[in-house]
Amino acid sequence: MGLPRSSPFSSMAVLVFVLGLVLNAAVLCNGGITSTFVRKVEKTVDMPLDSDVFRVPPGYNAPQQVHITQGDHEGKAVIVSWVTVDEPGSSKVLYWSEHGKQKKQAKGKVLTYKFYNYTSGYIHHTRITNLKFNTKYYYVVGIGHTERKFWFTTPPEVGPDVPYTFGLIGDLGQSFDSNRTLTHYELNPQKGKTVLFVGDLSYADNYPNHDNVRWDTWGRFVERSVAYQPWIWTAGNHEIDFAPEIGETKPFKPYTSRYHVPYKASGSTAPFWYSIKRASAYIIVLASYSAYGKYTPQYKWLEEELPKVNRSETPWLIVLMHSPWYNSYNYHYMEGESMRVMYEPWFVKYKVDVVFAGHVHAYERSERVSNIAYNVVNGICTPVKDQSAPVYITIGDGGNLEGLATNMSYPQPGYSAYREASFGHAILDIKNRTHAYYSWHRNQDGYAVEADSLWFFNRYWHQIDDSTK
Ligand SMILES: [Fe+2]
């Protein structure tokens, strides 16, 4: 005989059952923090063509869109690139060290490309080699009345305890918010010395016929930073520029014409995946939009690359890619999944410290998790805490015209430690072989404010639990 519905025992049973459900949900869905920061809702729009940040430098054939990146594997070379619009001019770079008397010259190459009804300016790429570590250099591009002078500082010699500060920017574009992000990066009292850029540069492809004029404006916009410190490039989907409807069938044409990287120095066969050493960091750049399956060039390269990383020389193993593997927003959800399935076991085996990705226009940081046990039939398909796994950080919050990704999945998954739909940038400040301080800075705050921060403990030298929840 059953108990009457109104009995106190039955009420208690229901209460216990409900409590059990709640507790169970709390265990299963032990997500981190979804920030409650309230933003002013504003439309993200591109800066108009006559904006001051897009100003063309004065003078006949003046070099514009000047940018530098690392030019070799260990930081003793720099690739200097710029555009001249009236005539090819000279691809020579004149350079000298701050305390050196002798001026040297490096000669480069010039190229142009066409994209539908657009013809590029003359794009110069010149590699300066045999530089001294930890030295300030001045350099001059252009000739005659239109010479332009800039400077950069080479990194310290590669070594395990060399401090170094990286900036992190992704999905920048050229909106008013993009300008705020770049300004916040520049004015952050924690001075980044090199930007790790996680893909999606100009967003020119959002314009009719991928209006490549917007590649030029972007180059002029970011010159104020990238002419003075290297940005390490990752290719995103907005670099593909595949437009068969207007006869443009060669992917990555504007990007590869404008942005050269030192891929051959790391044995890569294409500019979309490569590695560099810089101070105490080993940085591997991967390509979300190039083939990565088994037997592909990228797969074979990465398989041979990871065992080469000597953590006694470069303790910090950092990977950059565009499409994130761990992403709890409803934008681009699981787009990185097939690459995760291919490469995640290697990342755990080789103890990657941190993976930075973009693509999702928001910020998110994971706990150290892996999801490599699943073998289709065993049902073990939930990410688990794993102290040999990297922290995954989505930093696609540069501020491009597509706006913020505000729609998140609920409940917040257990792997997600902190997430917030705001524009911003991050700083990774490596102190020595064991410790690095990381901070994320939203654009609405003062320049020194850290909206999210943590200490990273190196996975090779100091593998203690650095969970944040
Ligand atoms: Fe993207």
Coordinates of C-alpha atoms and ligand atoms in Angstrom, one line a residue:
M1 CA 0.0 0.0 0.0
G2 CA 1.4 3.4 -0.9
L3 CA 1.7 6.3 1.4
P4 CA -0.9 9.1 1.2
R5 CA 0.4 12.0 -1.0
S6 CA 0.1 14.5 1.9
S7 CA 2.2 12.5 4.4
P8 CA 5.2 14.2 6.0
F9 CA 7.4 11.3 5.0
S10 CA 6.5 11.8 1.3
S11 CA 7.3 15.6 1.5
M12 CA 10.6 14.7 3.1
A13 CA 11.3 12.2 0.3
V14 CA 10.6 14.8 -2.3
L15 CA 12.8 17.3 -0.6
V16 CA 15.7 14.9 -0.3
F17 CA 15.2 13.9 -4.0
V18 CA 15.2 17.5 -5.1
L19 CA 18.2 18.3 -2.9
G20 CA 20.0 15.3 -4.4
L21 CA 19.3 16.6 -7.9
V22 CA 20.7 20.1 -7.0
L23 CA 23.8 18.6 -5.4
N24 CA 24.3 16.3 -8.3
A25 CA 24.0 19.2 -10.7
A26 CA 26.5 21.2 -8.6
V27 CA 29.0 18.3 -8.9
L28 CA 28.5 17.8 -12.6
C29 CA 28.3 21.4 -13.6
N30 CA 31.0 22.8 -11.4
G31 CA 31.7 25.7 -13.7
G32 CA 33.8 28.7 -12.8
I33 CA 33.0 32.4 -12.9
T34 CA 30.8 34.0 -15.5
S35 CA 31.6 37.7 -15.0
T36 CA 28.8 40.0 -14.0
F37 CA 30.6 43.0 -15.4
V38 CA 28.0 45.3 -17.0
R39 CA 29.0 46.9 -20.2
K40 CA 27.4 49.9 -21.9
V41 CA 25.8 48.4 -25.0
E42 CA 27.3 50.1 -28.0
K43 CA 27.5 49.2 -31.7
T44 CA 31.0 48.1 -32.9
V45 CA 31.7 50.1 -36.0
D46 CA 34.8 50.5 -38.1
M47 CA 36.6 53.8 -38.0
P48 CA 36.0 55.8 -41.2
L49 CA 38.7 56.0 -43.9
D50 CA 39.6 59.6 -43.0
S51 CA 40.3 58.7 -39.4
D52 CA 43.6 60.1 -38.0
V53 CA 44.8 56.5 -37.2
F54 CA 44.7 55.7 -40.9
R55 CA 46.7 58.8 -41.9
V56 CA 49.0 58.4 -44.9
P57 CA 52.5 59.6 -44.0
P58 CA 53.4 62.8 -45.9
G59 CA 55.8 62.9 -48.8
Y60 CA 56.2 61.3 -52.2
N61 CA 56.3 57.5 -52.0
A62 CA 56.6 57.6 -48.2
P63 CA 56.9 54.2 -46.6
Q64 CA 53.7 53.2 -44.8
Q65 CA 52.3 50.2 -42.9
V66 CA 55.7 49.6 -41.4
H67 CA 55.8 46.4 -39.4
I68 CA 58.3 44.0 -37.9
T69 CA 58.3 40.4 -36.8
Q70 CA 60.9 37.9 -35.6
G71 CA 63.1 36.9 -38.6
D72 CA 64.8 33.7 -37.4
H73 CA 64.3 30.9 -34.8
E74 CA 66.1 32.5 -31.8
G75 CA 65.6 36.2 -32.1
K76 CA 68.8 37.5 -33.7
A77 CA 66.9 38.6 -36.9
V78 CA 64.0 40.8 -37.7
I79 CA 61.8 41.0 -40.8
V80 CA 61.0 44.6 -41.7
S81 CA 58.0 45.1 -44.0
W82 CA 56.4 48.2 -45.4
V83 CA 54.5 49.5 -48.4
T84 CA 55.2 52.3 -50.9
V85 CA 52.5 53.4 -53.2
D86 CA 53.9 55.7 -55.9
E87 CA 56.7 53.6 -57.2
P88 CA 58.8 50.6 -56.0
G89 CA 61.5 52.7 -54.4
S90 CA 64.1 50.9 -52.4
S91 CA 63.8 47.8 -50.4
K92 CA 66.9 48.7 -48.4
V93 CA 66.8 49.0 -44.6
L94 CA 69.5 51.2 -42.9
Y95 CA 70.1 50.1 -39.3
W96 CA 72.5 50.7 -36.4
S97 CA 72.6 49.8 -32.8
E98 CA 72.0 52.4 -30.2
H99 CA 75.7 52.5 -29.1
G100 CA 77.2 51.4 -32.3
K101 CA 78.9 53.8 -34.8
Q102 CA 78.6 51.7 -37.9
K103 CA 75.5 51.9 -40.0
K104 CA 74.6 48.8 -41.9
Q105 CA 72.3 48.1 -44.8
A106 CA 70.1 45.1 -45.6
K107 CA 68.5 44.5 -48.9
G108 CA 65.1 42.9 -49.4
K109 CA 62.5 42.2 -52.0
V110 CA 59.5 44.0 -53.3
L111 CA 56.2 42.4 -54.5
T112 CA 52.7 43.4 -55.5
Y113 CA 49.5 41.5 -55.8
K114 CA 46.1 41.9 -57.4
F115 CA 42.8 41.0 -55.8
Y116 CA 39.7 41.4 -58.0
N117 CA 39.8 45.2 -58.9
Y118 CA 42.4 46.1 -56.4
T119 CA 46.1 46.4 -57.0
S120 CA 48.4 46.5 -54.0
G121 CA 51.1 49.0 -53.4
Y122 CA 54.8 47.9 -53.5
I123 CA 55.2 45.6 -50.5
H124 CA 58.7 45.4 -49.2
H125 CA 60.1 42.6 -47.0
T126 CA 63.7 42.9 -45.8
R127 CA 65.4 40.6 -43.3
I128 CA 68.0 42.0 -40.9
T129 CA 70.3 39.3 -39.5
N130 CA 73.1 38.8 -37.1
L131 CA 71.8 41.3 -34.6
K132 CA 73.0 41.4 -31.0
F133 CA 70.7 40.2 -28.3
N134 CA 69.1 42.7 -25.9
T135 CA 70.1 45.7 -28.0
K136 CA 68.2 48.7 -29.2
Y137 CA 68.4 49.3 -32.9
Y138 CA 67.3 52.2 -35.0
Y139 CA 66.2 51.6 -38.6
V140 CA 65.3 53.7 -41.5
V141 CA 63.1 52.8 -44.5
G142 CA 62.5 54.9 -47.6
I143 CA 64.8 57.2 -49.6
G144 CA 65.5 60.9 -49.9
H145 CA 62.9 63.2 -48.5
T146 CA 60.7 60.4 -47.3
E147 CA 62.9 58.4 -45.1
R148 CA 61.2 57.2 -41.9
K149 CA 63.0 56.2 -38.8
F150 CA 61.9 53.7 -36.2
W151 CA 63.5 51.5 -33.5
F152 CA 63.2 48.1 -31.8
T153 CA 64.9 46.2 -29.1
T154 CA 66.1 42.6 -29.7
P155 CA 65.2 40.0 -27.1
P156 CA 67.7 38.7 -24.5
E157 CA 69.6 35.7 -25.4
V158 CA 67.5 32.5 -25.2
G159 CA 67.8 31.0 -21.7
P160 CA 65.8 29.3 -19.0
D161 CA 65.5 32.1 -16.5
V162 CA 65.3 35.1 -18.8
P163 CA 62.3 37.3 -17.9
Y164 CA 60.2 38.5 -20.8
T165 CA 56.8 40.1 -21.2
F166 CA 54.4 39.2 -24.0
G167 CA 51.2 41.0 -25.0
L168 CA 48.2 39.0 -26.3
I169 CA 45.9 40.4 -28.8
G170 CA 43.4 38.7 -31.1
D171 CA 40.7 39.4 -33.7
L172 CA 41.6 43.1 -33.7
G173 CA 40.0 44.6 -36.8
Q174 CA 39.8 48.4 -37.2
S175 CA 36.8 49.6 -35.2
F176 CA 36.7 52.3 -32.6
D177 CA 36.9 49.4 -30.1
S178 CA 40.0 48.1 -31.8
N179 CA 41.6 51.4 -31.3
R180 CA 40.7 51.3 -27.6
T181 CA 42.3 47.8 -27.3
L182 CA 45.5 48.9 -28.9
T183 CA 45.7 52.0 -26.8
H184 CA 45.1 50.0 -23.6
Y185 CA 47.8 47.6 -24.6
E186 CA 50.2 50.5 -25.2
L187 CA 49.4 52.3 -22.0
N188 CA 49.3 49.2 -19.8
P189 CA 52.0 49.9 -17.1
Q190 CA 53.0 46.3 -17.7
K191 CA 54.9 46.9 -20.9
G192 CA 54.6 44.1 -23.4
K193 CA 57.7 43.7 -25.5
T194 CA 56.3 41.5 -28.2
V195 CA 52.7 40.8 -29.2
L196 CA 51.5 37.3 -29.7
F197 CA 48.7 37.8 -32.2
V198 CA 46.2 35.0 -32.4
G199 CA 44.7 35.7 -35.9
D200 CA 42.1 37.8 -37.7
L201 CA 43.9 41.0 -38.6
S202 CA 42.0 43.5 -40.7
Y203 CA 38.5 42.1 -41.4
A204 CA 38.8 43.5 -44.9
D205 CA 36.9 40.5 -46.1
N206 CA 33.7 41.9 -44.5
Y207 CA 33.6 44.6 -47.1
P208 CA 32.3 44.2 -50.7
N209 CA 34.8 42.3 -52.8
H210 CA 37.0 42.0 -49.7
D211 CA 38.0 45.6 -50.3
N212 CA 41.7 45.4 -49.8
V213 CA 42.0 49.1 -49.1
R214 CA 41.0 47.9 -45.6
W215 CA 44.2 45.8 -45.4
D216 CA 46.1 49.1 -46.1
T217 CA 44.2 51.1 -43.5
W218 CA 44.8 48.3 -40.9
G219 CA 48.5 48.3 -41.7
R220 CA 48.6 52.1 -41.0
F221 CA 46.5 51.7 -37.9
V222 CA 48.7 49.2 -36.1
E223 CA 52.0 50.7 -37.3
R224 CA 52.3 52.8 -34.1
S225 CA 53.0 49.5 -32.2
V226 CA 54.2 46.9 -34.7
A227 CA 56.9 49.2 -36.2
Y228 CA 58.5 49.2 -32.8
Q229 CA 58.0 45.7 -31.4
P230 CA 57.5 42.4 -33.2
W231 CA 54.0 40.9 -33.6
I232 CA 54.1 37.2 -34.0
W233 CA 51.4 36.3 -36.5
T234 CA 48.8 33.5 -36.5
A235 CA 46.5 33.1 -39.5
G236 CA 42.8 33.3 -38.8
N237 CA 39.7 32.7 -41.0
H238 CA 39.6 36.4 -42.0
E239 CA 43.1 35.9 -43.6
I240 CA 41.7 33.2 -46.0
D241 CA 40.2 35.7 -48.5
F242 CA 38.8 32.9 -50.6
A243 CA 36.3 34.5 -52.9
P244 CA 35.6 32.3 -56.0
E245 CA 32.5 34.5 -56.8
I246 CA 34.9 37.2 -57.9
G247 CA 37.6 34.9 -59.2
E248 CA 39.8 34.9 -56.2
T249 CA 40.6 31.3 -55.5
K250 CA 44.1 31.4 -54.0
P251 CA 43.6 31.3 -50.2
F252 CA 45.5 33.7 -48.0
K253 CA 46.8 35.8 -50.9
P254 CA 46.6 39.3 -49.2
Y255 CA 47.9 37.9 -45.9
T256 CA 50.9 36.0 -47.2
S257 CA 51.8 38.9 -49.5
R258 CA 51.8 41.4 -46.6
Y259 CA 52.9 39.4 -43.6
H260 CA 56.0 37.3 -43.8
V261 CA 57.1 35.0 -41.0
P262 CA 60.3 33.0 -40.4
Y263 CA 58.7 29.6 -41.0
K264 CA 61.6 28.0 -42.8
A265 CA 63.8 28.6 -39.8
S266 CA 61.8 26.0 -37.9
G267 CA 61.7 23.5 -40.8
S268 CA 58.1 24.3 -41.7
T269 CA 57.1 24.2 -45.3
A270 CA 54.3 26.8 -45.2
P271 CA 54.0 30.2 -43.4
F272 CA 50.9 29.1 -41.5
W273 CA 52.6 26.9 -38.9
Y274 CA 56.0 27.5 -37.4
S275 CA 57.9 28.1 -34.2
I276 CA 60.2 30.6 -32.6
K277 CA 62.2 30.9 -29.5
R278 CA 62.1 34.2 -27.6
A279 CA 63.9 34.7 -24.3
S280 CA 62.6 31.7 -22.1
A281 CA 59.7 30.9 -24.3
Y282 CA 59.2 28.4 -27.1
I283 CA 56.2 29.5 -29.2
I284 CA 54.5 27.2 -31.6
V285 CA 52.1 28.8 -34.1
L286 CA 49.5 26.4 -35.5
A287 CA 47.1 26.8 -38.4
S288 CA 43.4 26.2 -37.8
Y289 CA 42.7 26.6 -41.5
S290 CA 45.3 24.5 -43.1
A291 CA 45.2 20.7 -43.2
Y292 CA 46.1 19.2 -39.9
G293 CA 45.0 15.6 -40.2
K294 CA 47.4 12.6 -40.1
Y295 CA 50.0 12.6 -42.8
T296 CA 49.5 16.3 -43.6
P297 CA 52.5 18.6 -43.7
Q298 CA 51.4 20.4 -40.5
Y299 CA 50.8 17.1 -38.7
K300 CA 54.2 15.8 -39.6
W301 CA 55.9 19.0 -38.7
L302 CA 54.3 19.2 -35.3
E303 CA 55.0 15.6 -34.6
E304 CA 58.7 16.2 -35.2
E305 CA 58.7 19.7 -33.6
L306 CA 57.4 18.9 -30.1
P307 CA 60.2 16.5 -29.1
K308 CA 62.7 19.2 -30.1
V309 CA 61.6 21.6 -27.5
N310 CA 64.3 21.7 -24.8
R311 CA 62.6 22.9 -21.6
S312 CA 66.1 23.3 -20.0
E313 CA 66.7 26.0 -22.6
T314 CA 63.1 27.4 -23.1
P315 CA 61.0 26.3 -20.1
W316 CA 57.8 28.0 -21.3
L317 CA 55.9 26.1 -24.1
I318 CA 53.2 28.3 -25.6
V319 CA 50.9 27.5 -28.5
L320 CA 49.0 30.0 -30.6
M321 CA 46.1 29.0 -32.8
H322 CA 43.0 30.8 -34.1
S323 CA 40.1 28.5 -33.4
P324 CA 39.8 27.5 -29.6
W325 CA 39.6 23.9 -28.5
Y326 CA 37.8 24.8 -25.2
N327 CA 35.1 27.3 -25.7
S328 CA 31.8 27.6 -23.8
Y329 CA 30.3 30.4 -25.9
N330 CA 27.6 29.6 -28.4
Y331 CA 29.7 31.2 -31.2
H332 CA 32.1 28.9 -33.1
Y333 CA 31.2 26.2 -30.6
M334 CA 33.3 23.0 -31.3
E335 CA 34.9 24.5 -34.4
G336 CA 38.2 23.6 -32.9
E337 CA 37.1 20.1 -32.0
S338 CA 38.7 18.0 -34.8
M339 CA 42.1 19.7 -34.3
R340 CA 41.7 19.0 -30.5
V341 CA 41.1 15.4 -31.2
M342 CA 44.2 15.2 -33.4
Y343 CA 46.7 17.1 -31.2
E344 CA 45.5 17.2 -27.6
P345 CA 47.3 14.0 -26.5
W346 CA 50.6 15.6 -27.7
F347 CA 49.9 18.8 -25.8
V348 CA 49.5 16.7 -22.6
K349 CA 52.5 14.5 -23.3
Y350 CA 54.8 17.4 -23.9
K351 CA 53.2 19.5 -21.1
V352 CA 52.3 22.6 -23.0
D353 CA 52.0 25.5 -20.5
V354 CA 49.3 27.6 -22.2
V355 CA 47.4 27.7 -25.5
F356 CA 46.1 31.1 -26.7
A357 CA 43.4 31.2 -29.3
G358 CA 41.0 33.8 -30.7
H359 CA 38.0 33.6 -33.1
V360 CA 35.4 33.9 -30.4
H361 CA 35.0 37.7 -29.7
A362 CA 35.1 37.5 -26.0
Y363 CA 37.4 36.3 -23.2
E364 CA 37.6 32.9 -21.6
R365 CA 40.2 31.0 -19.5
S366 CA 40.0 27.3 -18.7
E367 CA 41.3 25.2 -15.9
R368 CA 44.0 22.7 -16.8
V369 CA 41.9 20.0 -18.4
S370 CA 42.3 17.2 -21.0
N371 CA 39.8 15.1 -22.9
I372 CA 42.0 12.4 -24.3
A373 CA 40.7 9.2 -22.7
Y374 CA 37.7 8.9 -25.0
N375 CA 38.0 6.0 -27.6
V376 CA 34.5 6.1 -29.1
V377 CA 33.1 3.1 -27.1
N378 CA 34.3 3.8 -23.5
G379 CA 31.9 6.7 -22.9
I380 CA 34.7 8.7 -21.1
C381 CA 34.0 11.9 -23.1
T382 CA 34.0 14.6 -20.4
P383 CA 37.0 16.8 -19.9
V384 CA 38.8 16.0 -16.7
K385 CA 41.3 18.1 -14.6
D386 CA 44.8 17.3 -15.7
Q387 CA 47.9 19.0 -14.3
S388 CA 49.9 18.0 -17.4
A389 CA 47.5 19.8 -19.6
P390 CA 47.7 23.4 -20.8
V391 CA 45.4 26.3 -19.7
Y392 CA 43.4 27.4 -22.7
I393 CA 42.8 31.1 -23.1
T394 CA 40.5 32.6 -25.7
I395 CA 41.6 36.2 -26.3
G396 CA 39.5 37.0 -29.5
D397 CA 38.4 40.2 -27.8
G398 CA 40.4 42.7 -29.8
G399 CA 37.2 44.7 -30.8
N400 CA 36.5 44.1 -34.5
L401 CA 33.4 45.3 -36.3
E402 CA 31.5 42.0 -35.9
G403 CA 30.9 42.9 -32.2
L404 CA 31.0 40.9 -29.0
A405 CA 30.1 37.2 -28.5
T406 CA 27.7 37.6 -25.7
N407 CA 25.8 34.3 -25.9
M408 CA 27.2 31.7 -23.6
S409 CA 26.2 28.1 -22.8
Y410 CA 24.7 27.4 -19.4
P411 CA 25.5 26.0 -17.0
Q412 CA 29.1 27.1 -17.3
P413 CA 31.1 23.9 -18.0
G414 CA 33.4 22.6 -15.4
Y415 CA 36.5 23.3 -17.5
S416 CA 35.7 27.0 -17.8
A417 CA 37.3 29.0 -15.1
Y418 CA 36.4 32.6 -16.1
R419 CA 34.5 34.0 -19.0
E420 CA 33.4 37.5 -19.9
A421 CA 32.1 39.1 -23.1
S422 CA 34.2 42.3 -23.1
F423 CA 36.9 43.7 -25.3
G424 CA 40.5 43.7 -24.1
H425 CA 44.0 42.3 -24.2
A426 CA 46.3 40.3 -21.9
I427 CA 49.8 40.3 -20.7
L428 CA 52.0 37.2 -19.9
D429 CA 54.9 38.3 -17.8
I430 CA 57.5 35.5 -17.5
K431 CA 59.6 35.9 -14.4
N432 CA 61.8 32.8 -14.5
R433 CA 61.7 29.1 -15.3
T434 CA 59.0 28.4 -12.7
H435 CA 56.7 31.4 -12.5
A436 CA 54.8 33.7 -14.9
Y437 CA 52.2 36.2 -14.1
Y438 CA 49.2 36.5 -16.4
S439 CA 46.6 39.3 -16.5
W440 CA 43.6 40.2 -18.7
H441 CA 42.6 43.8 -19.1
R442 CA 39.2 44.9 -20.3
N443 CA 39.0 48.1 -22.2
Q444 CA 36.5 49.8 -19.9
D445 CA 38.9 49.8 -17.0
G446 CA 41.8 52.0 -16.1
Y447 CA 45.1 50.9 -17.8
A448 CA 46.5 49.1 -14.7
V449 CA 43.3 47.2 -13.7
E450 CA 43.4 43.4 -14.0
A451 CA 40.0 41.9 -14.6
D452 CA 41.4 38.4 -14.5
S453 CA 44.8 37.3 -13.3
L454 CA 46.7 34.3 -12.1
W455 CA 50.2 32.9 -11.5
F456 CA 51.2 30.3 -14.0
F457 CA 53.5 27.5 -12.6
N458 CA 55.6 26.0 -15.3
R459 CA 54.6 22.5 -16.3
Y460 CA 58.1 21.2 -16.7
W461 CA 59.9 22.8 -13.8
H462 CA 57.2 23.4 -11.2
Q463 CA 54.2 21.2 -11.9
I464 CA 52.2 21.9 -8.8
D465 CA 48.4 22.4 -8.9
D466 CA 47.6 25.9 -10.1
S467 CA 43.8 25.4 -10.4
T468 CA 41.9 28.6 -9.6
K469 CA 38.7 26.9 -8.4
Ligands
FE1 FE 38.0 34.2 -36.5

